Amino acid sequence: MTKQELLDKALSCNRCGTCRGVTQDAVPNADFSTQCPSGMTLFGEYEPAGLMYIARGIAQGDLQWNKDLAKVLYSCTLCGYCDDLCSRGYRHTPAVTILEELRKIVPQELKPRSLQKAAAAAEVPKQHKLAVLKNYGVIDVSGSGTADTILFADTTLIANSSKLSEIGFLIKTSGRKLGCFIDEPLPPVEQALINGGQQDVLERCVARIDRRLKQKGIKKVVCYNPESLSVLKRFSRSGVPFVSITQLYAEMLKKKSPKKLKLSAVTYQDPCHLGRYAQEYSAPRQVIAGLGLTLKEMWRSRNNSLCCGAGGGMLAVNPQLAKRYAANRWEEVSATGAKTLITACPYCNANFRQGKPKDSKIMDLTSLMAQAYGYTGKEAGK
Amino acid sequence: MKETVKKLQKIVGSEWVRTDSLTQYFYSSDVMTYFGQGALYPSNKPLAVVYPGSAKEVQAVINLARKEEIPLYAIGGGTVLLIGSIPGKNDIGITFDFHRMQKITVDKERMVVRAQPGATGLQVSQLMREMDFGYRPYFGGSPGTSLFVPYQVFTGQNKMAGYQDGMGINCAAGMEMVLASGEILRTGSMAHKQSPGWPHGPGPALTYLPFFANAGYGIVTEMEFRLFPTPQEVGSLWVTFPTLSSACTAMYEVMKKEYACGATVMGPGCWTHALYSSQHWQEGAHFVKATQDINLIGMSFRGSKAKVAFERKACIRILEQHSGAVMPDWMVAILDGHEANAAGWQQCNSPKICGTFNGKSDSGGIFVSGGVFDSLEKLEDYMDRGMKAYQQVCRDNPEFLSHPHPTVRLYASCGQTYLSMGGHSNAAGEVIFVVDYARREFLPMVGAIKAQFDALMQEIGMAPLGVGRDKRTWTECPAHFSMAQIIKKAADPQGFLAPGVAFPLSE
Ligand SMILES: Cc1cc2nc3c(=O)[nH]c(=O)nc-3n(C[C@H](O)[C@H](O)[C@H](O)COP(=O)(O)OP(=O)(O)OC[C@H]3O[C@@H](n4cnc5c(N)ncnc54)[C@H](O)[C@@H]3O)c2cc1C
Ligand code: SF4
Ligand code: SF4
């Protein structure tokens, strides 16, 4: 993007402040009527308009990159709310494009260390645990095996044998034939490369993924990690549909009754990359309903959902700030009266563990499904 | 300055004092300081920005600034776009940002809502709608605007000054303000715990003191607004006319009868309402382009079912006598987007909205509006026609200009910003011209367009465009301004509150 293009985009924002708020007609509590994790916590230049001012200043040469600018840039979780809300209202400031561009052009030395190594996230770890899936009859499509639909193994899944085991168990229980690139995994791409400003690397990786999907005639890809789902949906040119694993669960529940879970009312966090970025709002709710649970929605939900605070690499870059953001959300969780918070994103899950009230618990939707179909955990070792 | 920063940190906490280059940049400019190639005003950086958490902290900062002779400025929602929150000179002052002060409480007994300056109009509206107890406040403008003083300062000097109840400054019932001396002044409904929520009483009748002063008299830390009952019935009426003059004349007939509220005349292609009313700016812009030749009056009705039905019918009769034709429903439907608009836009220049929230007919306005233009020639032709129609109305109805609440307003706006937002602060009419913001080639012409408007305004004896340090006349009447300066001297003898914004910078 040229500086002029960046300036043109940044000038779309006239600092109207609309993206400070939520769009509902009525709110029960003014504390839940603000948005933007960084803006509502730190105000001023930490609000979306402030970030647009960074772009404006850099593009015009009014501002020079320094650690103060970087601090503000990396306080944003790239949750996408401002971009979405602005387009619903009176202007359309392409905030996400601008924020991603800033993360690309920021000098390397100002990038947080954890993000400087972002490219490593696209490499397959030597000690991956994907073989666990074979125990559950998942077909390895890297060899001679074939399958129309495959499971995509991202960085959070590829070396996590217990999560792989839960998913394997659910695939087996569903009776569906699923494949996975097991012995020669696909690059486990997710948002990390964008957080680190390395979209070029990401695009190359996705092109490699596309080639292998084509070679193998894959018709559908199921993603566990919403961040993988969102980047694959955005960057793949394969024409293959990428869907959330929650869709698989919703279908499964229609065909096979689960066991009754002993849980009082629950609430659900819409992960930014599942909701806003991938537009998947209904499948997780169908799963919760299918499990017979009472869902008490938080005020800011669906496209108005408030980010848990982990996005944009925040959990690694500044865990303290991520915790502060999570605290905002915990207040709203508590206000619903539900004692269980369900998430469908490994990063939300990890961040919510920070600062969790003692009397609340967090459940991953996959674990909940596995439990409901009788998974005990002992299967993992087999 | 280092020592001062340390002292400030001690007052508000170290996290809440910022002096970095980005903070200074952010608080030094708004759209008026950047407009395409030519800035209308210089961007002046504050030395530091403080985010107070309470009135006590505001008071301590004021005391410090007074002792150290450092000018103080204030920003609420930061959406005013009129340089009102930008220091009068580079590197001289400290800016207050009130975003940490967002508390809102609704007192159903006294029918008032109390809020701190960081709360937004949208937040209060949302809270009230949830309560649904039949009383509502109305706040116009961008949803991100802060609720009280900043908002009122702006709207007070702008469009809503004319409304008589329920809107703008007129529903302010009381306030808490820290004066330059550090003293805390509580007025009107906030003077005493048991004070009823009436505007003007029984506390000191100073509730309006800070309005129009852009933080020049004191810093407001809390304010109370009176709530008004939601009308039983609301209706709207949209009528098209063959010429702008016939629309203006018809409109004035309606106003003289005190029918309807928020009545507005819009010139050809003027549907700026559509810009706001539609779900998307783009959609609105297309609609405006498609309706370039429409002369339109929009108005609304509120009250009992019978009153609304009667007034609507009476207005149709009057307007039809002046060749008006009631607009088809499909066209009106787009205006409903206003209410449905997910982003919660609450433009006060939507007659329907005005009607819902207590606008009054005798203060309605004639907005001779512009349109979305795709060539400068069209814009110029447009300005010419609009201005002539407006002048004709003024000649035919001299009382327009002498009315205490301006009944006709004139302003030009350009692109996504409001070129002359300040201009209409003391103007008695407005002409809105919207240039298609997507066409960047218009931006360099802004200066020329503005100059043309300045000249026209002067020709017809109105205040020049451009509020702010260089152009502001503050009020049409020089005597009013002298009076304001006397108050300023008494309230802030050292002149350290917002110098160079509403009041001149002392040398
Ligand atoms: C897109 C858009 C559309 C709009 N449409 C309309 C419309 O239809 N109708 C309309 O009337 N307006 C409209 N407005 C204007 C809007 O009403 C003003 O922007 C708003 O009133 C400004 O409020 P603010 O809180 O953002 O003010 P700020 O910019 O924060 O401040 C305004 C002034 O108040 C002073 N101030 C701030 N805080 C304090 C304090 N605590 N004590 C004393 N002084 C203080 C500041 O120094 C400044 O001079 C629109 C604005 C935008 C951006
Ligand atoms: S990003 Fe959009 S909604 Fe937010 S302040 Fe800018 S223009 Fe307004
Ligand atoms: S992407 Fe999210 S965190 Fe970042 S500026 Fe926008 S709303 Fe705030």
mmCIF file of N, CA, C and O in Angstrom, chain B residues 449-507:
data_model
loop_
_atom_site.group_PDB
_atom_site.id
_atom_site.type_symbol
_atom_site.label_atom_id
_atom_site.label_comp_id
_atom_site.label_asym_id
_atom_site.label_seq_id
_atom_site.Cartn_x
_atom_site.Cartn_y
_atom_site.Cartn_z
ATOM 1 N N ILE B 449 -14.228 27.636 -1.852
ATOM 2 C CA ILE B 449 -15.673 27.559 -1.601
ATOM 3 C C ILE B 449 -16.008 28.319 -0.325
ATOM 4 O O ILE B 449 -16.961 29.090 -0.252
ATOM 5 N N LYS B 450 -15.172 28.130 0.643
ATOM 6 C CA LYS B 450 -15.405 28.777 1.929
ATOM 7 C C LYS B 450 -15.351 30.309 1.761
ATOM 8 O O LYS B 450 -16.198 31.031 2.283
ATOM 9 N N ALA B 451 -14.367 30.765 0.978
ATOM 10 C CA ALA B 451 -14.224 32.205 0.783
ATOM 11 C C ALA B 451 -15.475 32.771 0.105
ATOM 12 O O ALA B 451 -15.983 33.838 0.470
ATOM 13 N N GLN B 452 -15.981 31.994 -0.847
ATOM 14 C CA GLN B 452 -17.176 32.429 -1.563
ATOM 15 C C GLN B 452 -18.353 32.571 -0.584
ATOM 16 O O GLN B 452 -19.114 33.525 -0.647
ATOM 17 N N PHE B 453 -18.422 31.624 0.305
ATOM 18 C CA PHE B 453 -19.491 31.692 1.295
ATOM 19 C C PHE B 453 -19.316 32.881 2.233
ATOM 20 O O PHE B 453 -20.279 33.571 2.554
ATOM 21 N N ASP B 454 -18.087 33.086 2.649
ATOM 22 C CA ASP B 454 -17.822 34.222 3.539
ATOM 23 C C ASP B 454 -18.350 35.511 2.905
ATOM 24 O O ASP B 454 -19.027 36.306 3.539
ATOM 25 N N ALA B 455 -18.011 35.657 1.619
ATOM 26 C CA ALA B 455 -18.398 36.878 0.918
ATOM 27 C C ALA B 455 -19.916 37.004 0.860
ATOM 28 O O ALA B 455 -20.476 38.062 1.152
ATOM 29 N N LEU B 456 -20.554 35.886 0.511
ATOM 30 C CA LEU B 456 -22.017 35.911 0.407
ATOM 31 C C LEU B 456 -22.664 36.236 1.740
ATOM 32 O O LEU B 456 -23.619 36.995 1.814
ATOM 33 N N MET B 457 -22.117 35.656 2.777
ATOM 34 C CA MET B 457 -22.692 35.876 4.102
ATOM 35 C C MET B 457 -22.589 37.347 4.481
ATOM 36 O O MET B 457 -23.511 37.930 5.037
ATOM 37 N N GLN B 458 -21.428 37.911 4.164
ATOM 38 C CA GLN B 458 -21.242 39.312 4.506
ATOM 39 C C GLN B 458 -22.195 40.201 3.717
ATOM 40 O O GLN B 458 -22.784 41.136 4.245
ATOM 41 N N GLU B 459 -22.365 39.810 2.455
ATOM 42 C CA GLU B 459 -23.240 40.572 1.579
ATOM 43 C C GLU B 459 -24.655 40.661 2.154
ATOM 44 O O GLU B 459 -25.303 41.683 2.097
ATOM 45 N N ILE B 460 -25.094 39.549 2.712
ATOM 46 C CA ILE B 460 -26.455 39.588 3.254
ATOM 47 C C ILE B 460 -26.447 39.912 4.743
ATOM 48 O O ILE B 460 -27.402 39.680 5.460
ATOM 49 N N GLY B 461 -25.359 40.415 5.206
ATOM 50 C CA GLY B 461 -25.289 40.943 6.559
ATOM 51 C C GLY B 461 -25.267 39.897 7.654
ATOM 52 O O GLY B 461 -25.822 40.082 8.722
ATOM 53 N N MET B 462 -24.633 38.776 7.374
ATOM 54 C CA MET B 462 -24.565 37.762 8.419
ATOM 55 C C MET B 462 -23.133 37.570 8.887
ATOM 56 O O MET B 462 -22.197 38.009 8.252
ATOM 57 N N ALA B 463 -23.004 36.876 10.014
ATOM 58 C CA ALA B 463 -21.673 36.662 10.563
ATOM 59 C C ALA B 463 -20.849 35.838 9.584
ATOM 60 O O ALA B 463 -21.390 34.988 8.898
ATOM 61 N N PRO B 464 -19.563 36.105 9.528
ATOM 62 C CA PRO B 464 -18.739 35.335 8.601
ATOM 63 C C PRO B 464 -18.626 33.883 9.057
ATOM 64 O O PRO B 464 -18.812 33.580 10.232
ATOM 65 N N LEU B 465 -18.330 33.028 8.131
ATOM 66 C CA LEU B 465 -18.191 31.613 8.461
ATOM 67 C C LEU B 465 -16.951 31.373 9.307
ATOM 68 O O LEU B 465 -15.997 32.115 9.241
ATOM 69 N N GLY B 466 -16.990 30.319 10.045
ATOM 70 C CA GLY B 466 -15.797 29.902 10.759
ATOM 71 C C GLY B 466 -15.784 30.358 12.188
ATOM 72 O O GLY B 466 -15.453 31.487 12.527
ATOM 73 N N VAL B 467 -16.194 29.454 13.057
ATOM 74 C CA VAL B 467 -16.126 29.792 14.460
ATOM 75 C C VAL B 467 -14.677 29.655 14.897
ATOM 76 O O VAL B 467 -13.862 29.130 14.173
ATOM 77 N N GLY B 468 -14.371 30.149 16.036
ATOM 78 C CA GLY B 468 -13.033 29.894 16.533
ATOM 79 C C GLY B 468 -12.259 31.152 16.719
ATOM 80 O O GLY B 468 -12.771 32.243 16.585
ATOM 81 N N ARG B 469 -10.993 30.881 17.018
ATOM 82 C CA ARG B 469 -10.174 31.984 17.510
ATOM 83 C C ARG B 469 -10.098 33.192 16.580
ATOM 84 O O ARG B 469 -10.059 34.319 17.018
ATOM 85 N N ASP B 470 -10.120 32.970 15.273
ATOM 86 C CA ASP B 470 -9.926 34.139 14.422
ATOM 87 C C ASP B 470 -11.221 34.795 13.977
ATOM 88 O O ASP B 470 -11.319 35.994 13.858
ATOM 89 N N LYS B 471 -12.260 33.980 13.780
ATOM 90 C CA LYS B 471 -13.455 34.536 13.179
ATOM 91 C C LYS B 471 -14.609 34.736 14.142
ATOM 92 O O LYS B 471 -15.564 35.413 13.841
ATOM 93 N N ARG B 472 -14.536 34.066 15.248
ATOM 94 C CA ARG B 472 -15.721 34.021 16.092
ATOM 95 C C ARG B 472 -16.221 35.400 16.510
ATOM 96 O O ARG B 472 -15.482 36.204 17.032
ATOM 97 N N THR B 473 -17.471 35.629 16.286
ATOM 98 C CA THR B 473 -18.070 36.824 16.849
ATOM 99 C C THR B 473 -18.905 36.414 18.047
ATOM 100 O O THR B 473 -19.446 37.234 18.754
ATOM 101 N N TRP B 474 -19.014 35.117 18.219
ATOM 102 C CA TRP B 474 -19.579 34.544 19.421
ATOM 103 C C TRP B 474 -21.075 34.699 19.511
ATOM 104 O O TRP B 474 -21.785 33.802 19.846
ATOM 105 N N THR B 475 -21.507 35.848 19.252
ATOM 106 C CA THR B 475 -22.938 36.095 19.172
ATOM 107 C C THR B 475 -23.098 37.186 18.144
ATOM 108 O O THR B 475 -22.169 37.950 17.903
ATOM 109 N N GLU B 476 -24.268 37.245 17.553
ATOM 110 C CA GLU B 476 -24.463 38.253 16.511
ATOM 111 C C GLU B 476 -24.301 39.663 17.062
ATOM 112 O O GLU B 476 -23.972 40.594 16.372
ATOM 113 N N CYS B 477 -24.561 39.786 18.364
ATOM 114 C CA CYS B 477 -24.609 41.110 18.944
ATOM 115 C C CYS B 477 -23.303 41.448 19.683
ATOM 116 O O CYS B 477 -22.911 40.732 20.602
ATOM 117 N N PRO B 478 -22.613 42.503 19.277
ATOM 118 C CA PRO B 478 -21.347 42.848 19.932
ATOM 119 C C PRO B 478 -21.527 43.093 21.425
ATOM 120 O O PRO B 478 -20.627 42.795 22.224
ATOM 121 N N ALA B 479 -22.723 43.606 21.808
ATOM 122 C CA ALA B 479 -22.953 43.866 23.234
ATOM 123 C C ALA B 479 -22.919 42.556 24.019
ATOM 124 O O ALA B 479 -22.402 42.491 25.129
ATOM 125 N N HIS B 480 -23.454 41.507 23.407
ATOM 126 C CA HIS B 480 -23.427 40.201 24.070
ATOM 127 C C HIS B 480 -21.985 39.767 24.300
ATOM 128 O O HIS B 480 -21.639 39.216 25.334
ATOM 129 N N PHE B 481 -21.183 39.987 23.307
ATOM 130 C CA PHE B 481 -19.803 39.537 23.424
ATOM 131 C C PHE B 481 -19.068 40.316 24.522
ATOM 132 O O PHE B 481 -18.307 39.733 25.297
ATOM 133 N N SER B 482 -19.336 41.633 24.593
ATOM 134 C CA SER B 482 -18.674 42.418 25.649
ATOM 135 C C SER B 482 -19.111 41.891 27.010
ATOM 136 O O SER B 482 -18.316 41.781 27.948
ATOM 137 N N MET B 483 -20.390 41.577 27.106
ATOM 138 C CA MET B 483 -20.919 41.035 28.352
ATOM 139 C C MET B 483 -20.183 39.738 28.709
ATOM 140 O O MET B 483 -19.767 39.525 29.850
ATOM 141 N N ALA B 484 -20.017 38.884 27.696
ATOM 142 C CA ALA B 484 -19.333 37.609 27.929
ATOM 143 C C ALA B 484 -17.920 37.864 28.424
ATOM 144 O O ALA B 484 -17.406 37.155 29.293
ATOM 145 N N GLN B 485 -17.300 38.879 27.885
ATOM 146 C CA GLN B 485 -15.931 39.173 28.302
ATOM 147 C C GLN B 485 -15.868 39.679 29.738
ATOM 148 O O GLN B 485 -14.919 39.388 30.467
ATOM 149 N N ILE B 486 -16.902 40.391 30.140
ATOM 150 C CA ILE B 486 -16.952 40.857 31.532
ATOM 151 C C ILE B 486 -17.075 39.645 32.476
ATOM 152 O O ILE B 486 -16.371 39.532 33.472
ATOM 153 N N ILE B 487 -17.970 38.712 32.071
ATOM 154 C CA ILE B 487 -18.130 37.499 32.895
ATOM 155 C C ILE B 487 -16.813 36.735 32.940
ATOM 156 O O ILE B 487 -16.366 36.255 33.982
ATOM 157 N N LYS B 488 -16.178 36.648 31.814
ATOM 158 C CA LYS B 488 -14.904 35.920 31.737
ATOM 159 C C LYS B 488 -13.895 36.539 32.711
ATOM 160 O O LYS B 488 -13.200 35.827 33.425
ATOM 161 N N LYS B 489 -13.814 37.797 32.732
ATOM 162 C CA LYS B 489 -12.866 38.497 33.622
ATOM 163 C C LYS B 489 -13.149 38.168 35.074
ATOM 164 O O LYS B 489 -12.232 37.954 35.881
ATOM 165 N N ALA B 490 -14.467 38.144 35.411
ATOM 166 C CA ALA B 490 -14.841 37.860 36.789
ATOM 167 C C ALA B 490 -14.591 36.392 37.135
ATOM 168 O O ALA B 490 -14.113 36.051 38.211
ATOM 169 N N ALA B 491 -14.923 35.495 36.184
ATOM 170 C CA ALA B 491 -14.834 34.062 36.457
ATOM 171 C C ALA B 491 -13.399 33.567 36.391
ATOM 172 O O ALA B 491 -13.016 32.640 37.101
ATOM 173 N N ASP B 492 -12.617 34.152 35.550
ATOM 174 C CA ASP B 492 -11.264 33.649 35.320
ATOM 175 C C ASP B 492 -10.320 34.828 35.092
ATOM 176 O O ASP B 492 -9.862 35.081 33.977
ATOM 177 N N PRO B 493 -10.025 35.565 36.185
ATOM 178 C CA PRO B 493 -9.237 36.791 36.004
ATOM 179 C C PRO B 493 -7.872 36.543 35.380
ATOM 180 O O PRO B 493 -7.362 37.373 34.647
ATOM 181 N N GLN B 494 -7.297 35.365 35.667
ATOM 182 C CA GLN B 494 -5.972 35.084 35.098
ATOM 183 C C GLN B 494 -6.049 34.683 33.634
ATOM 184 O O GLN B 494 -5.036 34.638 32.948
ATOM 185 N N GLY B 495 -7.244 34.334 33.199
ATOM 186 C CA GLY B 495 -7.433 33.947 31.795
ATOM 187 C C GLY B 495 -6.736 32.650 31.409
ATOM 188 O O GLY B 495 -6.307 32.492 30.271
ATOM 189 N N PHE B 496 -6.660 31.699 32.340
ATOM 190 C CA PHE B 496 -5.964 30.454 31.989
ATOM 191 C C PHE B 496 -6.914 29.341 31.549
ATOM 192 O O PHE B 496 -6.486 28.259 31.195
ATOM 193 N N LEU B 497 -8.218 29.606 31.570
ATOM 194 C CA LEU B 497 -9.154 28.580 31.098
ATOM 195 C C LEU B 497 -9.442 28.776 29.612
ATOM 196 O O LEU B 497 -10.031 29.769 29.200
ATOM 197 N N ALA B 498 -8.957 27.828 28.853
ATOM 198 C CA ALA B 498 -9.177 27.780 27.400
ATOM 199 C C ALA B 498 -8.912 29.095 26.668
ATOM 200 O O ALA B 498 -9.743 29.531 25.857
ATOM 201 N N PRO B 499 -7.785 29.725 26.897
ATOM 202 C CA PRO B 499 -7.527 30.947 26.138
ATOM 203 C C PRO B 499 -7.357 30.636 24.649
ATOM 204 O O PRO B 499 -6.775 29.624 24.291
ATOM 205 N N GLY B 500 -7.900 31.513 23.839
ATOM 206 C CA GLY B 500 -7.725 31.347 22.400
ATOM 207 C C GLY B 500 -8.789 30.477 21.761
ATOM 208 O O GLY B 500 -8.712 30.166 20.579
ATOM 209 N N VAL B 501 -9.793 30.053 22.542
ATOM 210 C CA VAL B 501 -10.869 29.281 21.916
ATOM 211 C C VAL B 501 -12.072 30.211 21.757
ATOM 212 O O VAL B 501 -12.226 30.841 20.723
ATOM 213 N N ALA B 502 -12.881 30.356 22.797
ATOM 214 C CA ALA B 502 -14.005 31.283 22.664
ATOM 215 C C ALA B 502 -13.570 32.710 22.959
ATOM 216 O O ALA B 502 -14.172 33.664 22.500
ATOM 217 N N PHE B 503 -12.524 32.817 23.757
ATOM 218 C CA PHE B 503 -12.022 34.153 24.117
ATOM 219 C C PHE B 503 -10.609 34.304 23.584
ATOM 220 O O PHE B 503 -9.870 33.333 23.512
ATOM 221 N N PRO B 504 -10.259 35.523 23.256
ATOM 222 C CA PRO B 504 -8.945 35.702 22.646
ATOM 223 C C PRO B 504 -7.805 35.326 23.586
ATOM 224 O O PRO B 504 -7.948 35.370 24.810
ATOM 225 N N LEU B 505 -6.720 34.968 22.993
ATOM 226 C CA LEU B 505 -5.513 34.609 23.724
ATOM 227 C C LEU B 505 -4.877 35.902 24.217
ATOM 228 O O LEU B 505 -4.670 36.815 23.424
ATOM 229 N N SER B 506 -4.602 35.978 25.513
ATOM 230 C CA SER B 506 -3.972 37.231 25.957
ATOM 231 C C SER B 506 -2.499 37.180 25.577
ATOM 232 O O SER B 506 -1.869 36.129 25.611
ATOM 233 N N GLU B 507 -1.991 38.295 25.215
ATOM 234 C CA GLU B 507 -0.601 38.323 24.711
ATOM 235 C C GLU B 507 0.393 38.083 25.836
ATOM 236 O O GLU B 507 0.185 38.419 26.963
#
